[in-house]
Structures are given as structure tokens and as C-alpha cells.
Amino acid sequence: MMKRGHGAGGQRAHIAPPSETNHVPWNNVPVTNNTHTTPASTIPASTAPASTPEATTDLAQSLPAGFVPAIVTVTGKDRRGVSAAFFRVLADSQVHLLDIEQSVFRSNLALAALVGVPKQRVDPLKSELTEALSEHDMTVSVSIDDHLEPSRPSSTHVLVVLGRPVTAEHISHIGRTLADHGANIDTIRGIADYPVTGMELNITVADPHPGGGTQLRAALAELTGRIGVDIAIDRAGLSRRSKRLICFDVDSTLIQNEVIEMLAAYAGREDEVAAVTERAMRGELDFSESLHERVKALEGLDASVVDRVADNVQLTAGARTTIRTLKRLGYKTGVVSGGFIQVIEPIARELGLDFARANTLEIRDGKLTGRVIGPVIDRRAKAESLKEFAWSNGIQLHHTVAVGDGANDIDMLSTAGLGIAFCAKPALREVADAAVQEPFLDQVLFLLGIARHEIESADVRDGTYRRVPLGDQE
């Protein structure tokens, strides 16, 4: 059941709230992390020392006497029976498996194994594998090296590249920039082919210590603007997959519209209000003052207008997919908005969000009074709301994500563990950890390391799979 109540930050609606014992008054929420507004170009590449690279390993010492380390590779068209034949031959040679990796890319198989093999069996092993796999038209190689380095690189960072399209030239520019700053690309994988193309690069920076990647981040930020694709960099490792709560702005983020402008259209003052909104979102006006000025323009409107506007808001493309996927992963999801709870509450209920907070339009005798009830949800209140939502769910702030588009979201994004600027104004892009410019909300999932095929596999199982033609709204 939906509960309503007033907090010091305005009207709040908790959708599917935690137990009442978990609810705490606004002013009692502890501050567990300092707000920061450091420009993205100056954020250190790592806030904790990366693990020390493993030393070169003498694998011969870890094998039984008479065994030598060897790398065996098999490549060709993917066919049934290849892996079975491969391991049958290895078993006949009494091979010890040390590491293995198999992948299929567009029906092309690549199978590689690091093995320990009796020295006298190296040449026979290659011959027997070649013969056993000849009927599958596979190419086989076997090589020995007593001083192999660890086969799985300990990448320090992850780079996500998003665009429509992403071209070889884009990746070439990125590769040169990384090389110029001493960074190495360890692995590359595709993470999305819809609604944008997405690539994920695991990289190792030259200096993994705090501050060591500052110049690289600045160079990538400059490159993003120059070549027209979005580039986001984050630390590799468990911390990237540890996010547990996400908070969205609403107007021009979760939905395509600016609600106050839709309301103002009924008063014949849409252009006037839109101009003020634009200046406020750029950070040129105090948000609270601008909100009161814009709401005053709504005085005298029939309250039914609010319901008509609520019925006509359009979710941003990818919004349902994003919320559905995050909820499958156990995220707490919610919104905090400088808009109005009377419009936002039905959206929150429809999407199954866990929390929502926004301003409340005052209505008397069936008419809008041109005022809001209670303190305004402004820039500071948004950040405090994120802290409260995290605290009440037992989640640390570095495990949170915030997504927004305007200057009013600066403190919220700066407070979150990961702040994402979505089709945002320059003032917000400058402080965000990551920014995307294409109007598809599911790009947030790609930044979190969730691949498109994983999203769609879950949708197929649940019967919710569909791809909306680009240009249509979800």
C-alpha cells in the first residue's frame, strides 16, 4: 500500500517501503560520505592501490617431474564434437590442465589451454590433436615456454565506449590515446548492439596508484567531445559490480518531458516557463526561487489538469528495460525529483520503484494555488534524499548510483558512488563520473557492465523480450 508523508524535503511517496521500523525522519539520517564536486577530468584513475601485478611464474616448478608447460590452441569453424575430441587426446597424453579458455565469435571457435604435458609427449600430442581434429577442419598449434607470464591480466580499469555508430576510427583514436599515456588494452568485448553499439575494454594503466590516471582521464574526456562517442572509465574489480541502489531524476531523465512545462501549457505560459526551466537546469538561476516563480504561473488551473498531464508523460526509451533489469539484479530503485509527486507517484507505482520523493503542488477547492507545500526538493535535498534512501536500506553510499540531467542533480551525482549524466547540461557533465548523450536510458546498464545479451536472455525467459524500432519510444 502506498504511504504518503511530509519530510523536511517535501512530499514523499514510498512505494513498496521497508518495514516501518526502518523508516527514519529526514533530519535523523546520518551523513556517511562527504559530498564531492570534483570535475571528471581531475578524478583520480583509482581511489585505492591496484593489486600488485603477479610476477612471472616458473610453471615448470609447479608440475610433476618430467612435465613441461605448453600452450595448445585450436581454431576454426564451431562444430559439434570439437571439444570432446580435444580433451580425449589430452587425456590420452596424461595432460594436467592449468588454464583454459574457449570462445565462439560469429560461429568461429577459439580454444586455448595452458597445460602440463610429459616432455616426451609434446610432439606426439600435436600430431594426435591434428589428426583427431582434421575431420572438423580445425587448425592446431602447440608451443612450449618455461617462463610464461600469468595468462589472465590483472586489469586496473574498465573503459566503456558507446555510440551510434562506433567505428574502427573511434577505437583507433582511443587506442592511440591509451598508448600515449602508457596504458595497455588487455581485452575487448562487445556489450551492446542495440540501441547503441557498446564496447568494453579492460585496460591496465601505467600508474595504478591514486591520481596516476588523472592525465589519461582528462585526455579521454577531451577525446569524447572531439570524436563524438561516449567514453567512460571506471576501476576494474569487484567494486564495479557492487552497486545496490540507483536513484534517477525524473524530468528529462526517467521521462522525456518537463512536467511543469506541460502544466504551464494549459495556462498558456509554456514558453515563458520553459525559458526559466532551461536557465535553472544550466545552473544560472537558484532552483528554489525559479521553482516558485514557475509554479506561480499555474495559479488558478483546475486540478484535473494534473491528472491529464500524468496520463500524457512519456517514459524515456529504455526506461522499463532498465528498471526491470535492475530489479532482477536486486537493486533498490527510486526517483527524487524537483517536479511534483502528484505526477510522479503513478509512474513510480507503474514501474514498481522502491522509493520516490518530489515537491507537492498545493490544491484548494479543486484549483492549483500557484504554490508548493513544504520545503522545495532542490539540489541539496536531492543529495540528502539519496543518503536517506541508502541508509534506510543498509546500503553504503559507494554502492549507489545516481542518474540525472541538470545542475539541480550535481550534489546527488557527486554524493553517489557512481554519478551518470544523461543527455545532460554542461554543468552536470563536468562533475559526473560518466556521461551519455544518446537518449536511451538502458545505456546506464552498459556502464554498469551489464551486456545486452544478458538483458535480452532474461527478457526471453520472462516473455518480456522486444526490440522497439529506433525512433519509436519504448
Short mmCIF file of C-alpha atoms in Angstrom, two decimals:
data_model
loop_
_atom_site.label_atom_id
_atom_site.label_comp_id
_atom_site.label_asym_id
_atom_site.label_seq_id
_atom_site.Cartn_x
_atom_site.Cartn_y
_atom_site.Cartn_z
CA MET A 1 0.00 0.00 0.00
CA MET A 2 1.29 3.46 -0.84
CA LYS A 3 2.02 5.72 2.10
CA ARG A 4 2.35 9.47 1.99
CA GLY A 5 4.00 11.77 4.46
CA HIS A 6 5.82 15.04 4.74
CA GLY A 7 9.55 15.21 5.28
CA ALA A 8 11.77 18.23 5.54
CA GLY A 9 12.46 17.80 1.85
CA GLY A 10 8.86 17.85 0.62
CA GLN A 11 6.23 15.26 -0.17
CA ARG A 12 7.50 11.72 -0.12
CA ALA A 13 5.93 8.58 -1.50
CA HIS A 14 7.43 5.23 -0.51
CA ILE A 15 6.49 2.51 -2.98
CA ALA A 16 6.85 -0.98 -1.52
CA PRO A 17 8.59 0.56 1.53
CA PRO A 18 10.76 -1.25 4.06
CA SER A 19 9.17 -2.06 7.40
CA GLU A 20 8.09 0.91 9.45
CA THR A 21 10.92 0.22 11.88
CA ASN A 22 13.33 1.08 9.08
CA HIS A 23 11.74 4.46 8.44
CA VAL A 24 13.64 7.36 9.95
CA PRO A 25 12.80 11.07 9.94
CA TRP A 26 14.62 13.14 7.36
CA ASN A 27 16.68 15.08 9.91
CA ASN A 28 17.94 11.90 11.60
CA VAL A 29 19.63 10.49 8.52
CA PRO A 30 23.36 10.15 9.22
CA VAL A 31 25.84 11.53 6.72
CA THR A 32 28.08 8.61 5.78
CA ASN A 33 30.08 10.18 2.99
CA ASN A 34 31.21 13.67 2.10
CA THR A 35 29.73 15.28 -0.98
CA HIS A 36 32.28 15.98 -3.69
CA THR A 37 32.05 18.05 -6.84
CA THR A 38 35.39 17.32 -8.40
CA PRO A 39 35.42 17.72 -12.20
CA ALA A 40 35.57 14.39 -14.01
CA SER A 41 38.85 15.31 -15.65
CA THR A 42 40.54 15.59 -12.24
CA ILE A 43 39.11 12.49 -10.58
CA PRO A 44 41.98 10.08 -9.84
CA ALA A 45 42.07 7.00 -12.02
CA SER A 46 41.99 4.85 -8.89
CA THR A 47 40.97 5.58 -5.32
CA ALA A 48 42.74 2.52 -3.97
CA PRO A 49 46.01 0.91 -4.95
CA ALA A 50 45.51 -1.77 -7.54
CA SER A 51 46.70 -5.25 -6.79
CA THR A 52 50.38 -5.74 -7.44
CA PRO A 53 50.93 -7.40 -10.84
CA GLU A 54 51.87 -11.01 -10.44
CA ALA A 55 55.47 -11.88 -11.02
CA THR A 56 56.44 -14.07 -13.93
CA THR A 57 55.67 -17.63 -12.90
CA ASP A 58 58.01 -20.56 -13.49
CA LEU A 59 55.30 -23.08 -14.17
CA ALA A 60 57.77 -25.90 -14.62
CA GLN A 61 58.32 -25.88 -10.84
CA SER A 62 54.62 -26.48 -10.16
CA LEU A 63 54.39 -29.52 -12.47
CA PRO A 64 55.37 -33.14 -11.80
CA ALA A 65 58.89 -34.15 -12.70
CA GLY A 66 59.30 -34.62 -16.41
CA PHE A 67 56.35 -32.35 -17.32
CA VAL A 68 56.70 -29.10 -19.26
CA PRO A 69 54.23 -26.22 -19.69
CA ALA A 70 52.71 -25.86 -23.14
CA ILE A 71 50.10 -23.72 -24.82
CA VAL A 72 47.68 -25.57 -27.06
CA THR A 73 45.36 -23.65 -29.38
CA VAL A 74 42.60 -24.82 -31.68
CA THR A 75 40.81 -22.53 -34.13
CA GLY A 76 38.24 -22.98 -36.86
CA LYS A 77 34.51 -23.07 -37.51
CA ASP A 78 32.50 -24.12 -34.49
CA ARG A 79 31.32 -27.70 -34.86
CA ARG A 80 29.91 -30.32 -32.53
CA GLY A 81 32.43 -32.75 -31.14
CA VAL A 82 35.50 -30.48 -31.28
CA SER A 83 35.84 -30.06 -27.51
CA ALA A 84 35.15 -33.73 -26.87
CA ALA A 85 37.86 -34.82 -29.31
CA PHE A 86 40.26 -32.22 -27.93
CA PHE A 87 40.00 -33.42 -24.34
CA ARG A 88 40.08 -37.08 -25.35
CA VAL A 89 43.51 -36.59 -26.92
CA LEU A 90 44.74 -34.56 -23.93
CA ALA A 91 43.56 -37.29 -21.57
CA ASP A 92 45.48 -39.93 -23.53
CA SER A 93 48.65 -37.85 -23.03
CA GLN A 94 48.08 -37.55 -19.26
CA VAL A 95 47.89 -33.76 -19.55
CA HIS A 96 47.43 -31.51 -16.50
CA LEU A 97 45.13 -28.54 -17.12
CA LEU A 98 46.47 -25.26 -15.71
CA ASP A 99 44.25 -22.72 -17.50
CA ILE A 100 41.73 -22.83 -20.34
CA GLU A 101 39.52 -20.51 -22.31
CA GLN A 102 37.07 -21.15 -25.13
CA SER A 103 35.02 -18.64 -27.07
CA VAL A 104 32.79 -18.64 -30.12
CA PHE A 105 32.56 -15.44 -32.13
CA ARG A 106 30.12 -15.43 -35.04
CA SER A 107 30.43 -19.24 -35.42
CA ASN A 108 34.24 -19.13 -35.19
CA LEU A 109 35.72 -21.21 -32.38
CA ALA A 110 38.89 -20.36 -30.48
CA LEU A 111 40.01 -22.84 -27.81
CA ALA A 112 43.23 -22.33 -25.87
CA ALA A 113 44.66 -24.29 -22.97
CA LEU A 114 47.74 -23.91 -20.81
CA VAL A 115 48.74 -27.46 -19.93
CA GLY A 116 51.45 -29.52 -18.33
CA VAL A 117 52.47 -32.41 -20.54
CA PRO A 118 55.18 -35.10 -20.28
CA LYS A 119 58.13 -33.77 -22.26
CA GLN A 120 58.34 -36.80 -24.49
CA ARG A 121 54.65 -36.43 -25.38
CA VAL A 122 54.83 -32.86 -26.78
CA ASP A 123 55.38 -33.77 -30.43
CA PRO A 124 53.02 -36.76 -30.37
CA LEU A 125 50.37 -34.54 -28.72
CA LYS A 126 50.42 -32.10 -31.62
CA SER A 127 50.27 -34.90 -34.19
CA GLU A 128 47.43 -36.68 -32.42
CA LEU A 129 45.42 -33.46 -31.98
CA THR A 130 45.91 -32.54 -35.64
CA GLU A 131 44.74 -35.96 -36.73
CA ALA A 132 41.78 -36.11 -34.34
CA LEU A 133 40.55 -32.65 -35.31
CA SER A 134 41.24 -32.86 -39.04
CA GLU A 135 37.72 -34.10 -39.72
CA HIS A 136 36.49 -30.87 -38.13
CA ASP A 137 38.82 -28.70 -40.27
CA MET A 138 40.48 -27.23 -37.20
CA THR A 139 43.94 -25.63 -37.00
CA VAL A 140 46.12 -26.81 -34.12
CA SER A 141 49.26 -25.34 -32.55
CA VAL A 142 51.36 -26.47 -29.58
CA SER A 143 54.17 -24.36 -28.11
CA ILE A 144 56.41 -24.73 -25.05
CA ASP A 145 57.55 -21.92 -22.77
CA ASP A 146 59.14 -22.48 -19.39
CA HIS A 147 58.71 -18.83 -18.36
CA LEU A 148 55.10 -17.93 -19.07
CA GLU A 149 53.60 -14.84 -17.53
CA PRO A 150 50.16 -15.13 -15.88
CA SER A 151 47.67 -15.66 -18.70
CA ARG A 152 44.89 -13.55 -17.19
CA PRO A 153 45.92 -9.87 -16.93
CA SER A 154 45.01 -8.00 -13.76
CA SER A 155 43.37 -5.05 -15.45
CA THR A 156 43.22 -1.89 -13.38
CA HIS A 157 40.35 -0.15 -15.19
CA VAL A 158 37.41 -0.74 -17.49
CA LEU A 159 36.66 1.55 -20.42
CA VAL A 160 33.13 1.59 -21.89
CA VAL A 161 32.64 3.10 -25.34
CA LEU A 162 29.08 3.86 -26.53
CA GLY A 163 27.96 5.38 -29.81
CA ARG A 164 25.74 5.29 -32.89
CA PRO A 165 27.86 4.01 -34.54
CA VAL A 166 31.21 3.03 -33.03
CA THR A 167 33.71 2.83 -35.86
CA ALA A 168 37.22 1.43 -36.23
CA GLU A 169 38.42 5.02 -36.40
CA HIS A 170 36.91 5.72 -32.97
CA ILE A 171 38.69 2.73 -31.43
CA SER A 172 41.90 3.73 -33.22
CA HIS A 173 41.77 7.19 -31.60
CA ILE A 174 41.10 5.62 -28.20
CA GLY A 175 43.91 3.10 -28.66
CA ARG A 176 46.39 5.84 -29.54
CA THR A 177 45.33 7.91 -26.55
CA LEU A 178 45.77 4.95 -24.22
CA ALA A 179 49.19 4.16 -25.70
CA ASP A 180 50.30 7.77 -25.41
CA HIS A 181 49.60 7.59 -21.66
CA GLY A 182 51.25 4.21 -21.13
CA ALA A 183 48.01 2.23 -20.78
CA ASN A 184 47.57 -1.22 -22.30
CA ILE A 185 44.38 -2.83 -23.65
CA ASP A 186 44.09 -6.31 -22.12
CA THR A 187 40.76 -7.50 -23.52
CA ILE A 188 37.90 -6.13 -25.63
CA ARG A 189 34.33 -7.40 -25.84
CA GLY A 190 31.13 -6.15 -27.37
CA ILE A 191 28.45 -5.39 -24.79
CA ALA A 192 25.67 -3.89 -26.93
CA ASP A 193 24.36 -3.78 -30.47
CA TYR A 194 21.08 -2.02 -29.57
CA PRO A 195 20.03 0.75 -29.13
CA VAL A 196 23.66 1.83 -29.36
CA THR A 197 26.86 -0.02 -30.10
CA GLY A 198 28.87 -0.69 -26.95
CA MET A 199 32.43 -1.89 -26.42
CA GLU A 200 34.07 -2.75 -23.11
CA LEU A 201 37.85 -2.53 -22.88
CA ASN A 202 39.74 -3.89 -19.89
CA ILE A 203 42.90 -1.84 -19.57
CA THR A 204 45.96 -1.54 -17.36
CA VAL A 205 47.19 1.98 -16.67
CA ALA A 206 50.85 2.83 -16.28
CA ASP A 207 50.45 4.10 -12.72
CA PRO A 208 47.67 2.30 -10.81
CA HIS A 209 48.07 4.39 -7.67
CA PRO A 210 45.61 7.16 -6.67
CA GLY A 211 45.97 10.07 -9.06
CA GLY A 212 48.04 8.07 -11.50
CA GLY A 213 45.38 8.17 -14.21
CA THR A 214 44.43 11.83 -13.95
CA GLN A 215 46.05 12.83 -17.23
CA LEU A 216 44.55 9.84 -19.03
CA ARG A 217 41.07 10.73 -17.79
CA ALA A 218 41.49 14.29 -18.97
CA ALA A 219 42.68 13.09 -22.37
CA LEU A 220 39.71 10.71 -22.72
CA ALA A 221 37.28 13.48 -21.71
CA GLU A 222 38.72 15.71 -24.43
CA LEU A 223 38.60 12.85 -26.92
CA THR A 224 34.92 12.18 -26.20
CA GLY A 225 33.95 15.66 -27.31
CA ARG A 226 36.21 15.53 -30.35
CA ILE A 227 35.22 12.18 -31.89
CA GLY A 228 31.56 12.05 -30.88
CA VAL A 229 31.31 8.84 -28.85
CA ASP A 230 30.80 8.45 -25.10
CA ILE A 231 33.81 7.10 -23.18
CA ALA A 232 33.52 6.16 -19.52
CA ILE A 233 36.34 4.85 -17.33
CA ASP A 234 35.92 3.03 -14.04
CA ARG A 235 38.09 0.92 -11.78
CA ALA A 236 38.08 -2.78 -12.56
CA GLY A 237 37.32 -5.44 -9.98
CA LEU A 238 34.56 -6.27 -7.56
CA SER A 239 33.76 -2.64 -6.73
CA ARG A 240 32.33 -2.13 -10.21
CA ARG A 241 29.77 -4.85 -9.62
CA SER A 242 28.93 -3.90 -6.06
CA LYS A 243 26.27 -1.26 -6.71
CA ARG A 244 22.98 -1.96 -4.92
CA LEU A 245 20.81 1.18 -5.19
CA ILE A 246 20.07 3.55 -8.05
CA CYS A 247 18.30 6.90 -7.91
CA PHE A 248 17.01 8.67 -11.03
CA ASP A 249 16.00 12.22 -11.67
CA VAL A 250 12.62 12.28 -13.40
CA ASP A 251 12.08 15.16 -15.86
CA SER A 252 14.22 14.69 -18.99
CA THR A 253 15.78 11.59 -17.44
CA LEU A 254 13.30 8.87 -16.49
CA ILE A 255 10.68 10.61 -18.62
CA GLN A 256 11.11 12.62 -21.81
CA ASN A 257 9.06 15.58 -20.62
CA GLU A 258 9.41 18.57 -18.33
CA VAL A 259 6.20 18.28 -16.30
CA ILE A 260 6.00 21.90 -15.24
CA GLU A 261 6.09 22.96 -18.89
CA MET A 262 3.25 20.55 -19.68
CA LEU A 263 1.22 22.10 -16.86
CA ALA A 264 2.10 25.63 -17.98
CA ALA A 265 0.82 24.85 -21.47
CA TYR A 266 -2.69 24.68 -20.00
CA ALA A 267 -2.20 28.19 -18.66
CA GLY A 268 -0.87 29.44 -21.98
CA ARG A 269 2.54 30.17 -20.47
CA GLU A 270 4.63 27.20 -21.68
CA ASP A 271 7.32 29.22 -23.48
CA GLU A 272 7.79 31.55 -20.53
CA VAL A 273 8.13 28.70 -18.06
CA ALA A 274 10.36 26.67 -20.40
CA ALA A 275 12.83 29.55 -20.62
CA VAL A 276 13.11 29.72 -16.84
CA THR A 277 13.48 25.92 -16.61
CA GLU A 278 16.31 25.94 -19.14
CA ARG A 279 18.23 28.60 -17.20
CA ALA A 280 17.70 26.73 -13.92
CA MET A 281 18.94 23.45 -15.40
CA ARG A 282 22.05 25.20 -16.70
CA GLY A 283 22.70 26.42 -13.15
CA GLU A 284 22.13 30.11 -13.98
CA LEU A 285 19.23 30.53 -11.51
CA ASP A 286 18.64 29.38 -7.95
CA PHE A 287 16.41 26.34 -8.31
CA SER A 288 14.11 27.07 -5.37
CA GLU A 289 13.45 30.63 -6.50
CA SER A 290 12.91 29.54 -10.09
CA LEU A 291 10.50 26.80 -9.00
CA HIS A 292 8.35 29.20 -7.01
CA GLU A 293 8.32 31.59 -9.97
CA ARG A 294 7.26 28.85 -12.40
CA VAL A 295 4.64 27.32 -10.11
CA LYS A 296 3.07 30.74 -9.64
CA ALA A 297 2.24 30.68 -13.34
CA LEU A 298 -0.05 27.68 -12.66
CA GLU A 299 -2.32 29.57 -10.26
CA GLY A 300 -6.00 29.00 -10.99
CA LEU A 301 -5.61 25.88 -13.13
CA ASP A 302 -8.18 23.17 -12.49
CA ALA A 303 -6.70 20.28 -10.52
CA SER A 304 -7.84 17.83 -13.22
CA VAL A 305 -5.04 19.24 -15.39
CA VAL A 306 -2.53 17.43 -13.15
CA ASP A 307 -4.16 14.08 -13.91
CA ARG A 308 -4.24 14.82 -17.64
CA VAL A 309 -0.54 15.64 -17.60
CA ALA A 310 0.23 12.48 -15.61
CA ASP A 311 -1.59 10.46 -18.27
CA ASN A 312 0.45 12.05 -21.07
CA VAL A 313 4.02 11.82 -19.79
CA GLN A 314 6.28 9.60 -21.89
CA LEU A 315 8.90 7.36 -20.38
CA THR A 316 12.37 7.72 -21.82
CA ALA A 317 13.28 4.99 -24.31
CA GLY A 318 14.74 2.07 -22.38
CA ALA A 319 13.28 3.10 -19.00
CA ARG A 320 11.18 -0.04 -18.48
CA THR A 321 14.04 -2.28 -19.61
CA THR A 322 16.44 -0.53 -17.26
CA ILE A 323 14.22 -0.71 -14.17
CA ARG A 324 13.14 -4.30 -14.94
CA THR A 325 16.75 -5.45 -15.30
CA LEU A 326 17.99 -3.65 -12.18
CA LYS A 327 15.18 -5.14 -10.10
CA ARG A 328 16.11 -8.62 -11.36
CA LEU A 329 19.60 -7.96 -10.04
CA GLY A 330 18.28 -6.97 -6.62
CA TYR A 331 18.81 -3.22 -6.90
CA LYS A 332 16.75 -0.80 -4.87
CA THR A 333 15.34 1.63 -7.42
CA GLY A 334 13.78 5.04 -6.99
CA VAL A 335 13.42 8.64 -8.02
CA VAL A 336 13.96 12.03 -6.45
CA SER A 337 12.71 15.00 -8.38
CA GLY A 338 12.27 18.73 -8.35
CA GLY A 339 8.96 18.01 -10.06
CA PHE A 340 5.65 17.07 -8.47
CA ILE A 341 4.65 14.00 -6.52
CA GLN A 342 1.08 14.05 -7.94
CA VAL A 343 2.54 13.23 -11.37
CA ILE A 344 5.48 11.09 -10.27
CA GLU A 345 3.69 8.78 -7.88
CA PRO A 346 1.70 6.94 -10.60
CA ILE A 347 4.90 6.44 -12.62
CA ALA A 348 6.71 5.07 -9.57
CA ARG A 349 3.85 2.67 -8.90
CA GLU A 350 3.72 1.51 -12.52
CA LEU A 351 7.45 0.77 -12.61
CA GLY A 352 7.49 -0.84 -9.17
CA LEU A 353 10.02 1.60 -7.73
CA ASP A 354 11.05 1.29 -4.10
CA PHE A 355 11.04 4.98 -3.25
CA ALA A 356 10.06 8.36 -4.64
CA ARG A 357 10.36 11.94 -3.46
CA ALA A 358 9.24 15.19 -5.09
CA ASN A 359 7.52 18.52 -4.42
CA THR A 360 3.80 18.78 -3.72
CA LEU A 361 1.54 21.17 -5.61
CA GLU A 362 -0.93 22.89 -3.30
CA ILE A 363 -4.54 22.35 -4.36
CA ARG A 364 -7.52 24.13 -2.74
CA ASP A 365 -11.13 23.91 -3.79
CA GLY A 366 -10.13 21.93 -6.87
CA LYS A 367 -7.69 24.58 -8.12
CA LEU A 368 -3.91 24.97 -8.12
CA THR A 369 -2.92 27.83 -5.83
CA GLY A 370 0.38 28.55 -7.55
CA ARG A 371 2.33 27.33 -4.51
CA VAL A 372 4.09 24.16 -3.34
CA ILE A 373 3.68 22.61 0.10
CA GLY A 374 6.73 22.27 2.32
CA PRO A 375 10.43 22.79 1.62
CA VAL A 376 11.50 22.53 -2.00
CA ILE A 377 13.33 19.47 -3.33
CA ASP A 378 16.35 21.35 -4.59
CA ARG A 379 19.94 20.40 -5.32
CA ARG A 380 20.88 19.83 -1.67
CA ALA A 381 17.64 17.99 -0.85
CA LYS A 382 18.23 15.55 -3.72
CA ALA A 383 21.60 14.56 -2.27
CA GLU A 384 20.11 14.23 1.22
CA SER A 385 17.34 12.04 -0.19
CA LEU A 386 19.88 9.70 -1.75
CA LYS A 387 21.66 9.44 1.60
CA GLU A 388 18.41 8.64 3.38
CA PHE A 389 17.32 6.03 0.87
CA ALA A 390 20.71 4.34 1.09
CA TRP A 391 20.83 4.48 4.90
CA SER A 392 17.31 3.14 5.36
CA ASN A 393 18.19 0.14 3.17
CA GLY A 394 21.53 -0.53 4.86
CA ILE A 395 23.50 0.40 1.73
CA GLN A 396 26.75 2.36 1.80
CA LEU A 397 26.96 5.39 -0.45
CA HIS A 398 29.78 3.98 -2.56
CA HIS A 399 27.36 1.22 -3.55
CA THR A 400 24.87 3.73 -5.00
CA VAL A 401 24.29 5.16 -8.47
CA ALA A 402 22.60 8.44 -9.38
CA VAL A 403 21.40 9.49 -12.84
CA GLY A 404 20.32 13.00 -13.83
CA ASP A 405 20.46 15.70 -16.48
CA GLY A 406 20.63 19.17 -14.90
CA ALA A 407 22.51 21.41 -12.49
CA ASN A 408 19.93 20.51 -9.84
CA ASP A 409 21.41 16.98 -9.86
CA ILE A 410 25.03 17.99 -9.22
CA ASP A 411 25.07 17.23 -5.49
CA MET A 412 23.18 13.94 -5.90
CA LEU A 413 25.56 12.65 -8.58
CA SER A 414 28.56 13.83 -6.59
CA THR A 415 27.30 12.02 -3.48
CA ALA A 416 26.66 8.70 -5.23
CA GLY A 417 29.33 6.07 -5.74
CA LEU A 418 28.75 6.45 -9.49
CA GLY A 419 27.20 9.59 -10.97
CA ILE A 420 25.90 9.35 -14.54
CA ALA A 421 24.97 12.43 -16.57
CA PHE A 422 22.18 11.56 -19.01
CA CYS A 423 21.82 13.84 -22.06
CA ALA A 424 22.94 16.44 -19.58
CA LYS A 425 23.74 20.11 -19.41
CA PRO A 426 27.47 21.03 -19.38
CA ALA A 427 27.38 21.95 -15.67
CA LEU A 428 26.47 18.39 -14.76
CA ARG A 429 28.72 16.65 -17.28
CA GLU A 430 31.70 18.41 -15.74
CA VAL A 431 31.21 16.70 -12.35
CA ALA A 432 29.76 13.35 -13.41
CA ASP A 433 31.78 10.14 -13.33
CA ALA A 434 30.28 9.14 -16.68
CA ALA A 435 28.10 10.79 -19.31
CA VAL A 436 25.97 9.53 -22.20
CA GLN A 437 24.45 11.67 -24.93
CA GLU A 438 22.17 9.27 -26.80
CA PRO A 439 18.57 9.37 -25.46
CA PHE A 440 18.35 5.72 -24.38
CA LEU A 441 18.21 5.03 -20.65
CA ASP A 442 19.41 1.42 -20.97
CA GLN A 443 22.90 2.79 -21.62
CA VAL A 444 23.07 3.01 -17.82
CA LEU A 445 23.07 -0.79 -17.75
CA PHE A 446 26.04 -0.96 -20.12
CA LEU A 447 28.00 1.42 -17.91
CA LEU A 448 27.34 -0.97 -15.02
CA GLY A 449 28.85 -3.84 -17.03
CA ILE A 450 25.55 -5.50 -17.95
CA ALA A 451 25.65 -6.71 -21.54
CA ARG A 452 22.73 -6.53 -23.96
CA HIS A 453 22.63 -10.29 -24.48
CA GLU A 454 22.26 -10.80 -20.72
CA ILE A 455 19.36 -8.36 -20.60
CA GLU A 456 17.59 -9.97 -23.53
CA SER A 457 18.18 -13.54 -22.35
CA ALA A 458 16.33 -12.67 -19.13
CA ASP A 459 13.58 -10.94 -21.12
CA VAL A 460 13.12 -14.01 -23.33
CA ARG A 461 12.73 -16.24 -20.27
CA ASP A 462 10.16 -13.87 -18.76
CA GLY A 463 8.30 -13.26 -22.01
CA THR A 464 9.11 -9.54 -21.99
CA TYR A 465 11.59 -9.51 -24.88
CA ARG A 466 11.13 -6.98 -27.66
CA ARG A 467 13.21 -4.56 -29.68
CA VAL A 468 11.42 -1.33 -30.42
CA PRO A 469 12.44 0.14 -33.80
CA LEU A 470 14.80 3.03 -33.19
CA GLY A 471 12.94 6.29 -33.48
CA ASP A 472 9.91 4.84 -31.65
CA GLN A 473 9.59 5.20 -27.92
CA GLU A 474 9.51 2.27 -25.58
#
